[in-house]
Amino acid sequence: MKTGPTFGKFILFPILACAYVEIISPLLIYIDAGPRLGDFWSDLQVQIIMAPRLEHKIFWPAMAVISVIVVVINWSRITLAPHIIALFMYLAFAGLSVLWAYKPEFAAIRFAQQAMIIISIVLPVLLTARTVDIFRGLFLCFALALILNLYFVFSQPPMVIENVRVSYPGYFVFKSMLGQCAAIAFMLSLHEMLYPGWRRVQGIIVAVIALYLVVVSDSMGSLTLAFFAPMLAGITIFVGKAVRVSPAFVLLPVPIVYTVLSKVVGNLISRISWHLFGNYTLSGRTIIWDFANYMISQRRFLGWGYQSFWLVGQDAPSVVEAPGWVRNMPNAHNGYLDTMLDTGYFGIILFVIFIFMTLHAIGRVIEHDARRGWFLLTLALFVIQINFIESTWMHGMDIIWLLFLFVVAEAGRHWQPLPPSGSEPTRRGPSGA
């Protein structure tokens, strides 16, 4: 893998978006809300955290407008791979769902922000020259986030629940966000270790810091997936080359086998949860999932509208219909269930097709650049797996979702091999398969 230049003018847009989500915005929220009072946020702090942010209303529209202008000027350089077309198809369907949303005003605002986020990341990456190492910039962004969080962790008291020290959140609102940040930084460090010299040294240093922060944030799920995803990616590539199929087809039997086992064994999730966590509810998640499945059955085909189910007021279905503590949940803690809640069976079919085509595009990258393809597959599998226990698909400014957008765009940038000369291929505008 050739290092090549590590900077290009179009890379500024996606890296700035990452820095805003992972560093700038959390720090601004931390400054406004102040340090955690005791073990939990006060009611006033929660209101500050959950309130609409003025900086979001300025940053994302500005980024989207600039990105669109840049794309229009350089339109002839854009080539849309099939999986990116699939992404925009689902995005269009999510926008259409505003028409039947339970709360159209919430759905419209959240969809507009999501559309601006996708535009600000995917399209500039597609314009970036293929010799530019985008993940180098992403690594430096996360490395800075980790260093800043070290200061906060060292200077703040730990969260304590029932006289037991639990974890440190750093400058993030929740400890899980610090764990996810550190887990992503760890995987980006693995990419840096593929290069010799100072880059490898930097990768090792950041990996050590990342592992420390994952542990102190008590995010063992993120840590487990960060270790498991690279190994699963390697096994998938090995099997795919042996049987000559793409990663998408290698992984396809996994959900099929799981579905069959769930029908045969019964309560498969509960059994797994008992062996892993010592409880039958996956730390309460299965209770939320039962409620989510019931509400999906109320609007099977089209859903409740894009992000028009959770956090849309006191008369929201998530508040009125949910039992007990479930009504306080911000999401279903499962990205696939939330996708069905938002856009129904039609939406989840479109979204699964998008994921499948993304994995297939990564397979195309593996054919001519095995190490790059392995890294893209590692990140993709991490996001795909974490969405079984968290909701990040098309979910606001969630860094896990932004990471997947980088994977999607990078696979779209490299899904076709370079000509023998190594120069950029001639592009004549958007194209499909």
Coordinates of C-alpha atoms in Angstrom, one line a residue:
M1 CA 0.0 0.0 0.0
K2 CA 1.6 3.2 -1.1
T3 CA 1.4 6.1 1.3
G4 CA 1.1 8.9 -1.3
P5 CA 0.2 12.5 -0.3
T6 CA -1.9 12.7 2.8
F7 CA -3.7 16.0 2.1
G8 CA -6.2 17.3 -0.6
K9 CA -8.4 20.3 -0.7
F10 CA -11.6 18.4 -0.6
I11 CA -10.6 16.3 2.4
L12 CA -11.1 19.4 4.6
F13 CA -14.9 19.1 4.5
P14 CA -15.3 15.5 5.9
I15 CA -12.5 15.9 8.4
L16 CA -14.0 19.2 9.6
A17 CA -17.4 17.4 10.0
C18 CA -15.7 14.7 12.0
A19 CA -13.9 17.2 14.2
Y20 CA -17.2 19.1 14.8
V21 CA -19.1 16.0 15.9
E22 CA -16.3 14.4 18.0
I23 CA -14.6 17.4 19.5
I24 CA -16.2 20.8 19.0
S25 CA -19.8 20.1 19.6
P26 CA -19.3 17.9 22.7
L27 CA -16.9 20.5 24.2
L28 CA -19.5 23.2 23.7
I29 CA -22.2 21.1 25.3
Y30 CA -19.8 20.4 28.2
I31 CA -19.1 24.1 28.7
D32 CA -22.7 25.0 28.6
A33 CA -23.9 22.2 30.9
G34 CA -20.9 22.2 33.2
P35 CA -19.5 19.2 35.0
R36 CA -21.8 16.4 36.1
L37 CA -23.3 17.1 39.5
G38 CA -22.7 14.0 41.5
D39 CA -23.5 10.7 39.8
F40 CA -26.1 12.1 37.3
W41 CA -27.0 15.2 35.3
S42 CA -29.4 17.6 37.0
D43 CA -32.7 18.4 35.3
L44 CA -31.4 21.8 34.2
Q45 CA -28.3 20.2 32.7
V46 CA -30.5 17.7 30.8
Q47 CA -32.5 20.5 29.4
I48 CA -29.3 22.2 28.2
I49 CA -28.0 19.0 26.7
M50 CA -31.2 18.1 24.9
A51 CA -32.1 21.6 23.7
P52 CA -31.6 22.5 20.0
R53 CA -28.2 23.9 19.4
L54 CA -27.6 27.1 17.5
E55 CA -24.2 26.0 16.2
H56 CA -25.8 23.0 14.5
K57 CA -28.2 25.3 12.7
I58 CA -25.2 27.3 11.4
F59 CA -22.5 24.6 10.8
W60 CA -24.4 22.0 8.8
P61 CA -26.2 24.3 6.4
A62 CA -23.0 26.1 5.8
M63 CA -21.1 22.8 5.2
A64 CA -23.9 21.5 2.9
V65 CA -24.1 24.6 0.8
I66 CA -20.3 24.8 0.3
S67 CA -20.2 21.1 -0.5
V68 CA -23.0 21.4 -3.1
I69 CA -21.2 24.3 -4.7
V70 CA -17.9 22.4 -4.9
V71 CA -19.7 19.4 -6.3
V72 CA -21.5 21.4 -9.0
I73 CA -18.2 23.0 -10.0
N74 CA -16.5 19.6 -10.2
W75 CA -19.5 17.6 -11.4
S76 CA -17.6 15.8 -14.2
R77 CA -15.3 14.2 -11.6
I78 CA -18.1 12.5 -9.6
T79 CA -18.8 8.8 -10.2
L80 CA -21.6 7.3 -8.0
A81 CA -21.0 3.6 -7.2
P82 CA -24.2 1.4 -6.9
H83 CA -24.1 1.3 -3.1
I84 CA -24.0 5.1 -2.9
I85 CA -27.0 5.3 -5.2
A86 CA -28.7 2.9 -2.8
L87 CA -27.9 5.2 0.1
F88 CA -29.5 8.1 -1.7
M89 CA -32.5 6.0 -2.5
Y90 CA -33.1 5.3 1.2
L91 CA -32.4 8.9 2.0
A92 CA -35.1 9.9 -0.5
F93 CA -37.6 7.4 1.0
A94 CA -36.8 8.7 4.5
G95 CA -37.5 12.2 3.3
L96 CA -40.8 11.0 1.7
S97 CA -41.8 9.5 5.1
V98 CA -42.2 13.1 6.4
L99 CA -45.5 13.1 4.6
W100 CA -47.0 10.4 6.9
A101 CA -44.8 11.1 10.0
Y102 CA -46.5 11.1 13.4
K103 CA -44.8 14.5 14.0
P104 CA -44.0 16.0 10.6
E105 CA -42.3 19.0 12.0
F106 CA -39.8 16.9 13.9
A107 CA -39.3 14.5 11.0
A108 CA -38.6 17.4 8.6
I109 CA -36.0 19.1 10.7
R110 CA -34.2 15.9 11.5
F111 CA -34.3 14.7 7.9
A112 CA -32.9 18.0 6.7
Q113 CA -30.0 17.8 9.1
Q114 CA -29.3 14.2 8.1
A115 CA -29.3 15.0 4.4
M116 CA -26.8 17.9 5.1
I117 CA -24.6 15.5 7.0
I118 CA -24.5 12.9 4.2
I119 CA -23.9 15.6 1.6
S120 CA -21.1 17.1 3.6
I121 CA -19.2 13.9 4.0
V122 CA -19.9 11.5 1.1
L123 CA -19.7 13.9 -1.9
P124 CA -16.4 15.7 -0.9
V125 CA -14.8 12.3 -0.3
L126 CA -15.8 11.2 -3.8
L127 CA -14.1 14.3 -5.2
T128 CA -10.9 13.7 -3.3
A129 CA -8.0 12.3 -5.3
R130 CA -7.4 8.6 -4.7
T131 CA -3.8 9.2 -3.7
V132 CA -5.0 11.2 -0.7
D133 CA -5.2 9.1 2.5
I134 CA -8.5 10.2 4.1
F135 CA -8.1 7.9 7.1
R136 CA -4.9 9.5 8.0
G137 CA -6.8 12.7 8.6
L138 CA -9.5 10.8 10.5
F139 CA -6.9 9.2 12.7
L140 CA -5.4 12.6 13.6
C141 CA -8.9 13.9 14.5
F142 CA -9.6 11.0 16.8
A143 CA -6.1 11.1 18.3
L144 CA -6.7 14.7 19.3
A145 CA -10.0 13.7 20.8
L146 CA -8.3 11.0 22.9
I147 CA -5.6 13.4 24.1
L148 CA -8.2 16.0 25.2
N149 CA -10.3 13.3 26.9
L150 CA -7.2 12.2 28.9
Y151 CA -7.1 15.6 30.5
F152 CA -10.8 15.4 31.4
V153 CA -10.5 11.9 32.8
F154 CA -7.5 12.7 34.9
S155 CA -9.2 15.9 36.3
Q156 CA -12.7 14.6 37.0
P157 CA -14.1 12.3 39.6
P158 CA -15.5 8.9 38.4
M159 CA -19.2 8.2 38.1
V160 CA -20.3 6.3 41.3
I161 CA -23.4 4.2 41.5
E162 CA -24.3 2.5 44.8
N163 CA -20.8 3.3 46.2
V164 CA -19.2 1.5 43.3
R165 CA -16.9 3.4 40.9
V166 CA -18.3 2.9 37.5
S167 CA -16.6 4.9 34.8
Y168 CA -15.4 8.2 33.4
P169 CA -17.2 10.0 30.6
G170 CA -14.4 12.5 29.6
Y171 CA -15.9 15.5 28.0
F172 CA -18.8 13.5 26.5
V173 CA -22.3 13.4 27.9
F174 CA -22.3 9.6 28.4
K175 CA -19.5 7.2 29.1
S176 CA -20.5 5.0 26.1
M177 CA -19.6 7.9 23.8
L178 CA -16.1 8.0 25.2
G179 CA -15.9 4.2 24.7
Q180 CA -17.1 4.4 21.1
C181 CA -14.6 7.2 20.4
A182 CA -11.7 5.2 21.8
A183 CA -12.8 2.0 20.1
I184 CA -12.8 3.7 16.7
A185 CA -9.5 5.4 17.4
F186 CA -8.1 1.9 18.2
M187 CA -9.2 0.5 14.8
L188 CA -7.8 3.6 13.1
S189 CA -4.5 2.9 14.9
L190 CA -4.4 -0.5 13.3
H191 CA -4.5 1.2 9.9
E192 CA -1.6 3.4 10.9
M193 CA 0.4 0.4 12.0
L194 CA 0.3 -0.9 8.4
Y195 CA 2.7 1.9 7.5
P196 CA 6.4 2.0 8.5
G197 CA 8.3 4.6 10.5
W198 CA 6.7 7.4 12.5
R199 CA 3.1 6.5 11.4
R200 CA 3.5 3.1 13.0
V201 CA 4.8 4.6 16.2
Q202 CA 1.9 7.1 16.3
G203 CA -0.5 4.2 15.8
I204 CA 1.0 2.2 18.7
I205 CA 0.8 5.2 21.0
V206 CA -2.8 6.1 20.2
A207 CA -3.8 2.4 20.4
V208 CA -2.5 2.3 24.0
I209 CA -4.3 5.5 24.9
A210 CA -7.5 4.2 23.3
L211 CA -7.4 0.9 25.2
Y212 CA -6.9 2.8 28.4
L213 CA -9.9 5.1 27.8
V214 CA -12.1 2.2 26.7
V215 CA -11.4 0.5 30.0
V216 CA -12.0 3.6 32.2
S217 CA -15.2 4.3 30.3
D218 CA -16.4 0.8 31.1
S219 CA -17.4 0.2 27.5
M220 CA -16.5 -3.4 27.2
G221 CA -19.0 -4.0 24.4
S222 CA -17.1 -1.4 22.2
L223 CA -13.8 -2.9 23.2
T224 CA -14.9 -6.4 22.3
L225 CA -16.2 -5.4 18.9
A226 CA -13.1 -3.4 18.2
F227 CA -11.0 -6.6 18.7
F228 CA -13.5 -8.9 17.0
A229 CA -14.2 -6.8 13.9
P230 CA -10.7 -7.0 12.5
M231 CA -10.5 -10.8 13.0
L232 CA -14.0 -11.3 11.5
A233 CA -13.0 -9.1 8.5
G234 CA -9.8 -11.3 8.0
I235 CA -11.8 -14.5 8.2
T236 CA -14.5 -13.1 5.8
I237 CA -11.8 -12.2 3.2
F238 CA -10.1 -15.5 3.5
V239 CA -13.3 -17.4 3.0
G240 CA -14.4 -15.1 0.2
K241 CA -11.2 -15.7 -1.7
A242 CA -11.4 -19.4 -1.2
V243 CA -15.0 -19.7 -2.6
R244 CA -14.6 -16.6 -4.9
V245 CA -17.5 -14.5 -3.7
S246 CA -17.6 -11.0 -2.2
P247 CA -17.9 -10.4 1.6
A248 CA -21.6 -9.6 1.2
F249 CA -22.3 -13.2 0.2
V250 CA -19.9 -14.7 2.7
L251 CA -21.7 -12.9 5.6
L252 CA -25.2 -13.5 4.2
P253 CA -25.7 -16.9 5.9
V254 CA -25.0 -15.4 9.3
P255 CA -28.4 -13.6 9.7
I256 CA -30.2 -16.6 8.1
V257 CA -28.6 -19.1 10.5
Y258 CA -29.4 -16.8 13.5
T259 CA -33.0 -16.5 12.4
V260 CA -33.3 -20.3 12.1
L261 CA -31.7 -20.9 15.5
S262 CA -33.9 -18.3 17.1
K263 CA -37.0 -20.2 15.8
V264 CA -35.6 -23.6 16.8
V265 CA -34.0 -22.8 20.2
G266 CA -36.3 -20.0 21.3
N267 CA -35.2 -17.1 23.5
L268 CA -31.7 -17.2 21.8
I269 CA -30.9 -13.6 22.8
S270 CA -31.9 -14.2 26.4
R271 CA -29.7 -17.3 26.5
I272 CA -26.7 -15.4 25.1
S273 CA -27.4 -12.5 27.5
W274 CA -27.3 -14.8 30.4
H275 CA -24.0 -16.3 29.5
L276 CA -22.4 -12.9 28.7
F277 CA -24.0 -10.5 31.3
G278 CA -25.6 -12.7 33.9
N279 CA -29.1 -11.5 33.0
Y280 CA -31.8 -12.6 30.5
T281 CA -32.7 -9.1 29.2
L282 CA -29.3 -8.0 27.7
S283 CA -29.2 -5.2 30.4
G284 CA -32.9 -4.4 29.8
R285 CA -32.6 -4.2 26.0
T286 CA -35.0 -7.1 25.2
I287 CA -37.7 -5.2 27.1
I288 CA -37.2 -2.2 24.8
W289 CA -37.1 -4.5 21.8
D290 CA -40.4 -6.2 22.7
F291 CA -42.1 -2.7 22.9
A292 CA -40.4 -1.6 19.6
N293 CA -41.6 -4.7 17.8
Y294 CA -45.1 -4.2 19.1
M295 CA -45.1 -0.6 17.8
I296 CA -43.6 -1.7 14.5
S297 CA -46.7 -4.0 14.1
Q298 CA -48.9 -0.9 14.3
R299 CA -47.4 0.6 11.2
R300 CA -45.7 -2.3 9.4
F301 CA -45.0 -1.1 5.9
L302 CA -44.3 2.6 6.1
G303 CA -43.4 3.2 9.7
W304 CA -44.0 6.2 11.9
G305 CA -41.9 8.6 9.8
Y306 CA -38.2 9.4 9.9
Q307 CA -37.2 9.9 13.6
S308 CA -40.9 10.7 14.4
F309 CA -41.3 8.1 17.2
W310 CA -38.8 8.8 20.0
L311 CA -38.2 12.2 21.6
V312 CA -41.1 14.1 19.8
G313 CA -43.0 15.4 22.8
Q314 CA -45.0 14.2 25.7
D315 CA -47.7 12.8 23.4
A316 CA -45.2 10.8 21.4
P317 CA -46.0 7.1 21.0
S318 CA -42.8 6.2 22.8
V319 CA -44.2 8.0 25.8
V320 CA -47.9 7.2 25.7
E321 CA -47.7 3.6 24.7
A322 CA -44.4 2.4 26.4
P323 CA -44.4 0.6 29.7
G324 CA -42.6 1.9 32.8
W325 CA -39.0 3.1 32.3
V326 CA -39.1 2.4 28.6
R327 CA -40.9 5.6 28.0
N328 CA -37.8 7.5 29.0
M329 CA -35.7 5.9 26.3
P330 CA -34.2 8.0 23.5
N331 CA -34.2 5.1 21.0
A332 CA -34.7 1.4 20.8
H333 CA -31.0 0.5 21.3
N334 CA -31.1 -1.4 18.1
G335 CA -30.5 0.4 14.8
Y336 CA -32.4 -2.1 12.7
L337 CA -35.6 -1.9 14.9
D338 CA -35.3 1.9 14.8
T339 CA -35.1 1.8 11.0
M340 CA -38.3 -0.2 10.9
L341 CA -39.9 2.2 13.4
D342 CA -39.0 5.1 11.1
T343 CA -39.7 3.7 7.7
G344 CA -41.4 0.3 8.1
Y345 CA -40.7 -2.9 6.2
F346 CA -40.1 -1.0 2.9
G347 CA -37.5 1.2 4.6
I348 CA -35.6 -1.7 6.2
I349 CA -35.5 -3.6 2.9
L350 CA -34.0 -0.5 1.2
F351 CA -31.5 0.0 4.0
V352 CA -30.4 -3.7 4.1
I353 CA -29.9 -3.6 0.3
F354 CA -27.7 -0.5 0.9
I355 CA -25.6 -2.3 3.5
F356 CA -25.4 -5.5 1.3
M357 CA -24.2 -3.4 -1.7
T358 CA -21.7 -1.5 0.5
L359 CA -20.2 -4.9 1.6
H360 CA -20.1 -5.9 -2.1
A361 CA -18.4 -2.7 -3.1
I362 CA -15.8 -3.3 -0.4
G363 CA -15.2 -6.7 -2.0
R364 CA -14.4 -4.9 -5.2
V365 CA -11.8 -2.9 -3.3
I366 CA -10.3 -6.1 -1.8
E367 CA -9.7 -7.4 -5.3
H368 CA -7.1 -4.8 -6.1
D369 CA -6.1 -3.5 -2.7
A370 CA -6.4 -6.2 0.0
R371 CA -5.2 -4.2 3.0
R372 CA -7.4 -1.2 2.2
G373 CA -10.3 -3.5 1.7
W374 CA -9.6 -5.3 5.0
F375 CA -9.6 -2.0 6.9
L376 CA -12.9 -0.9 5.3
L377 CA -14.5 -4.2 6.0
T378 CA -13.2 -4.0 9.6
L379 CA -14.9 -0.6 10.1
A380 CA -18.1 -1.7 8.3
L381 CA -18.4 -4.9 10.4
F382 CA -17.9 -2.9 13.6
V383 CA -20.7 -0.5 12.8
I384 CA -23.0 -3.3 11.5
Q385 CA -22.5 -5.3 14.8
I386 CA -22.8 -2.4 17.2
N387 CA -26.2 -1.5 15.7
F388 CA -27.6 -4.7 17.2
I389 CA -27.2 -3.2 20.6
E390 CA -27.2 0.6 19.9
S391 CA -29.0 2.8 17.4
T392 CA -26.7 4.7 15.0
W393 CA -28.1 4.1 11.5
M394 CA -29.1 7.5 10.0
H395 CA -29.1 8.8 13.6
G396 CA -28.3 12.5 13.8
M397 CA -24.6 13.3 14.5
D398 CA -23.7 9.9 15.9
I399 CA -20.0 9.3 15.3
I400 CA -20.6 5.6 14.5
W401 CA -22.9 6.6 11.7
L402 CA -20.4 9.2 10.4
L403 CA -17.7 6.5 10.5
F404 CA -19.9 4.3 8.2
L405 CA -20.4 7.2 5.8
F406 CA -16.6 7.5 5.5
V407 CA -16.5 3.8 4.7
V408 CA -19.3 4.1 2.2
A409 CA -17.6 7.1 0.5
E410 CA -14.1 5.5 0.6
A411 CA -15.5 2.3 -1.0
G412 CA -17.1 4.4 -3.6
R413 CA -13.8 6.2 -4.3
H414 CA -11.9 2.9 -4.7
W415 CA -14.4 0.4 -6.0
Q416 CA -12.9 0.5 -9.4
P417 CA -9.1 -0.2 -9.9
L418 CA -6.8 2.4 -11.1
P419 CA -5.6 2.1 -14.7
P420 CA -2.1 0.5 -15.2
S421 CA -0.5 3.9 -15.3
G422 CA -1.8 4.6 -11.7
S423 CA -3.5 7.8 -12.8
E424 CA -7.0 8.8 -12.0
P425 CA -9.6 7.3 -14.3
T426 CA -11.5 9.6 -16.6
R427 CA -14.9 10.4 -15.1
R428 CA -17.8 11.5 -17.2
G429 CA -20.5 12.0 -14.5
P430 CA -22.6 9.8 -12.3
S431 CA -22.9 6.2 -13.2
G432 CA -24.4 3.0 -11.9
A433 CA -23.1 -0.5 -11.9

